[in-house]
PDB file of C-alpha atoms in Angstrom:
ATOM      1  CA  UNK U   1       1.794  18.720   4.530  1.00 90.00           C
ATOM      2  CA  UNK U   2       0.370  16.307   3.619  1.00 94.00           C
ATOM      3  CA  UNK U   3      -2.689  14.158   1.613  1.00 94.00           C
ATOM      4  CA  UNK U   4      -4.104  10.964   1.683  1.00 95.00           C
ATOM      5  CA  UNK U   5      -3.820   9.679  -1.394  1.00 94.00           C
ATOM      6  CA  UNK U   6      -5.505   5.345  -2.373  1.00 95.00           C
ATOM      7  CA  UNK U   7      -4.548   2.930  -4.554  1.00 94.00           C
ATOM      8  CA  UNK U   8      -4.639  -0.961  -4.089  1.00 92.00           C
ATOM      9  CA  UNK U   9      -7.537  -0.342  -2.499  1.00 93.00           C
ATOM     10  CA  UNK U  10      -5.919   0.923   0.511  1.00 95.00           C
ATOM     11  CA  UNK U  11      -5.693   4.832   1.656  1.00 95.00           C
ATOM     12  CA  UNK U  12      -2.322   5.394   2.936  1.00 96.00           C
ATOM     13  CA  UNK U  13      -1.560   8.927   4.785  1.00 96.00           C
ATOM     14  CA  UNK U  14       1.892  10.561   2.798  1.00 95.00           C
ATOM     15  CA  UNK U  15       4.067  13.972   4.249  1.00 94.00           C
ATOM     16  CA  UNK U  16       6.719  14.535   2.008  1.00 93.00           C
ATOM     17  CA  UNK U  17       9.924  12.373   2.345  1.00 94.00           C
ATOM     18  CA  UNK U  18       8.033   9.351   4.116  1.00 94.00           C
ATOM     19  CA  UNK U  19       8.561   6.218   2.572  1.00 96.00           C
ATOM     20  CA  UNK U  20       5.559   2.879   2.390  1.00 96.00           C
ATOM     21  CA  UNK U  21       5.334  -0.797   1.726  1.00 96.00           C
ATOM     22  CA  UNK U  22       2.242   0.139  -0.828  1.00 96.00           C
ATOM     23  CA  UNK U  23       0.163  -2.788  -3.528  1.00 95.00           C
ATOM     24  CA  UNK U  24       2.350  -3.607  -6.174  1.00 95.00           C
ATOM     25  CA  UNK U  25       3.031  -2.049  -8.313  1.00 93.00           C
ATOM     26  CA  UNK U  26       5.228  -3.634 -10.819  1.00 90.00           C
ATOM     27  CA  UNK U  27       7.054  -1.559 -11.110  1.00 93.00           C
ATOM     28  CA  UNK U  28      10.974  -0.937 -12.505  1.00 93.00           C
ATOM     29  CA  UNK U  29      13.477   0.586  -8.764  1.00 93.00           C
ATOM     30  CA  UNK U  30      14.046   3.889  -9.885  1.00 93.00           C
ATOM     31  CA  UNK U  31      11.588   4.819 -12.027  1.00 95.00           C
ATOM     32  CA  UNK U  32       8.670   7.345 -10.511  1.00 96.00           C
ATOM     33  CA  UNK U  33       5.369   6.691 -10.353  1.00 96.00           C
ATOM     34  CA  UNK U  34       2.562   9.007  -9.988  1.00 95.00           C
ATOM     35  CA  UNK U  35      -0.811   8.602  -7.945  1.00 94.00           C
ATOM     36  CA  UNK U  36      -3.847  10.540  -9.230  1.00 93.00           C
ATOM     37  CA  UNK U  37      -6.551   9.913  -6.207  1.00 93.00           C
ATOM     38  CA  UNK U  38      -5.161  12.532  -3.922  1.00 94.00           C
ATOM     39  CA  UNK U  39      -8.339  12.315  -1.557  1.00 93.00           C
ATOM     40  CA  UNK U  40      -7.114  14.678   1.376  1.00 94.00           C
ATOM     41  CA  UNK U  41      -4.699  17.530   0.948  1.00 94.00           C
ATOM     42  CA  UNK U  42      -3.561  19.742   4.147  1.00 93.00           C
ATOM     43  CA  UNK U  43      -0.725  22.579   3.404  1.00 87.00           C
ATOM     44  CA  UNK U  44      -2.806  24.806   6.191  1.00 87.00           C
ATOM     45  CA  UNK U  45      -6.362  24.826   4.621  1.00 88.00           C
ATOM     46  CA  UNK U  46      -8.172  21.551   4.152  1.00 89.00           C
ATOM     47  CA  UNK U  47      -8.136  20.118   1.045  1.00 88.00           C
ATOM     48  CA  UNK U  48     -11.250  17.809   0.440  1.00 92.00           C
ATOM     49  CA  UNK U  49     -12.515  15.731  -2.329  1.00 87.00           C
ATOM     50  CA  UNK U  50     -16.334  14.297  -4.196  1.00 90.00           C
ATOM     51  CA  UNK U  51     -14.142  11.744  -4.113  1.00 90.00           C
ATOM     52  CA  UNK U  52     -10.921  13.114  -5.427  1.00 91.00           C
ATOM     53  CA  UNK U  53      -9.076  16.561  -4.450  1.00 91.00           C
ATOM     54  CA  UNK U  54      -9.061  18.562  -8.752  1.00 91.00           C
ATOM     55  CA  UNK U  55      -6.135  18.837  -9.901  1.00 90.00           C
ATOM     56  CA  UNK U  56      -3.338  17.116  -7.160  1.00 92.00           C
ATOM     57  CA  UNK U  57      -1.031  14.086  -7.910  1.00 93.00           C
ATOM     58  CA  UNK U  58       1.657  12.516  -6.033  1.00 95.00           C
ATOM     59  CA  UNK U  59       5.006  12.541  -6.795  1.00 96.00           C
ATOM     60  CA  UNK U  60       6.826   9.541  -5.873  1.00 96.00           C
ATOM     61  CA  UNK U  61      10.134   6.898  -6.204  1.00 97.00           C
ATOM     62  CA  UNK U  62       9.815   4.066  -6.166  1.00 96.00           C
ATOM     63  CA  UNK U  63      13.022   1.904  -4.707  1.00 96.00           C
ATOM     64  CA  UNK U  64      11.499  -1.630  -4.906  1.00 95.00           C
ATOM     65  CA  UNK U  65       9.953  -5.173  -4.196  1.00 95.00           C
ATOM     66  CA  UNK U  66       9.145  -6.184  -0.845  1.00 96.00           C
ATOM     67  CA  UNK U  67       7.549  -8.902   1.104  1.00 96.00           C
ATOM     68  CA  UNK U  68       5.662  -9.103   4.628  1.00 95.00           C
ATOM     69  CA  UNK U  69       6.261 -10.916   7.426  1.00 97.00           C
ATOM     70  CA  UNK U  70       4.780 -14.570   6.829  1.00 97.00           C
ATOM     71  CA  UNK U  71       1.601 -15.273   7.435  1.00 98.00           C
ATOM     72  CA  UNK U  72       0.758 -19.214   8.552  1.00 98.00           C
ATOM     73  CA  UNK U  73      -2.965 -20.598   6.756  1.00 97.00           C
ATOM     74  CA  UNK U  74      -3.502 -24.037   9.108  1.00 98.00           C
ATOM     75  CA  UNK U  75      -6.701 -25.241   7.789  1.00 97.00           C
ATOM     76  CA  UNK U  76      -8.107 -28.611   9.909  1.00 98.00           C
ATOM     77  CA  UNK U  77     -11.470 -30.675   9.780  1.00 98.00           C
ATOM     78  CA  UNK U  78     -11.669 -32.609  13.728  1.00 97.00           C
ATOM     79  CA  UNK U  79     -12.719 -36.544  12.971  1.00 97.00           C
ATOM     80  CA  UNK U  80     -11.322 -36.652   9.356  1.00 97.00           C
ATOM     81  CA  UNK U  81      -7.817 -36.338  10.018  1.00 96.00           C
ATOM     82  CA  UNK U  82      -7.880 -33.504   7.402  1.00 98.00           C
ATOM     83  CA  UNK U  83      -5.376 -31.060   8.286  1.00 97.00           C
ATOM     84  CA  UNK U  84      -3.636 -28.415   6.538  1.00 98.00           C
ATOM     85  CA  UNK U  85      -0.849 -25.879   6.354  1.00 98.00           C
ATOM     86  CA  UNK U  86       0.341 -23.169   3.876  1.00 98.00           C
ATOM     87  CA  UNK U  87       2.305 -20.462   4.744  1.00 97.00           C
ATOM     88  CA  UNK U  88       1.516 -16.586   2.467  1.00 97.00           C
ATOM     89  CA  UNK U  89       3.653 -13.433   2.742  1.00 97.00           C
ATOM     90  CA  UNK U  90       2.360 -10.657   0.549  1.00 96.00           C
ATOM     91  CA  UNK U  91       3.792  -8.608  -2.190  1.00 96.00           C
ATOM     92  CA  UNK U  92       4.364  -5.179  -1.410  1.00 96.00           C
ATOM     93  CA  UNK U  93       6.731  -2.215  -3.491  1.00 96.00           C
ATOM     94  CA  UNK U  94       8.313   0.553  -1.571  1.00 97.00           C
ATOM     95  CA  UNK U  95       7.915   3.647  -2.447  1.00 96.00           C
ATOM     96  CA  UNK U  96      10.098   7.302  -0.977  1.00 97.00           C
ATOM     97  CA  UNK U  97       7.071  10.092  -1.553  1.00 95.00           C
ATOM     98  CA  UNK U  98       8.894  13.086  -2.920  1.00 95.00           C
ATOM     99  CA  UNK U  99       5.811  15.871  -2.452  1.00 94.00           C
ATOM    100  CA  UNK U 100       2.761  16.158  -3.172  1.00 93.00           C
ATOM    101  CA  UNK U 101       1.662  18.723  -5.934  1.00 90.00           C
ATOM    102  CA  UNK U 102      -1.953  20.445  -4.926  1.00 82.00           C
TER     103      UNK U 102
END
């Protein structure tokens, strides 16, 4: 059984017991979060939402906040002596999928 959920402008294919990183939610570790935007549910037969599956939700437990891999941003303009180096690490929330309610 799996579901496709939408959160933070992205879509994730999840099954029970999966651990995924989603865009930062601002929820404390150990709390439960519910994803209501369920696009597809497959439990033997596929249910496709229009745009979401009515009555379906996914429950998850927050493990904690993590940071992604560092990305280097380098700006350069030739002949002017201008260059600027900057780094960025995206913040994520790590969640464990507990139950798919369909």
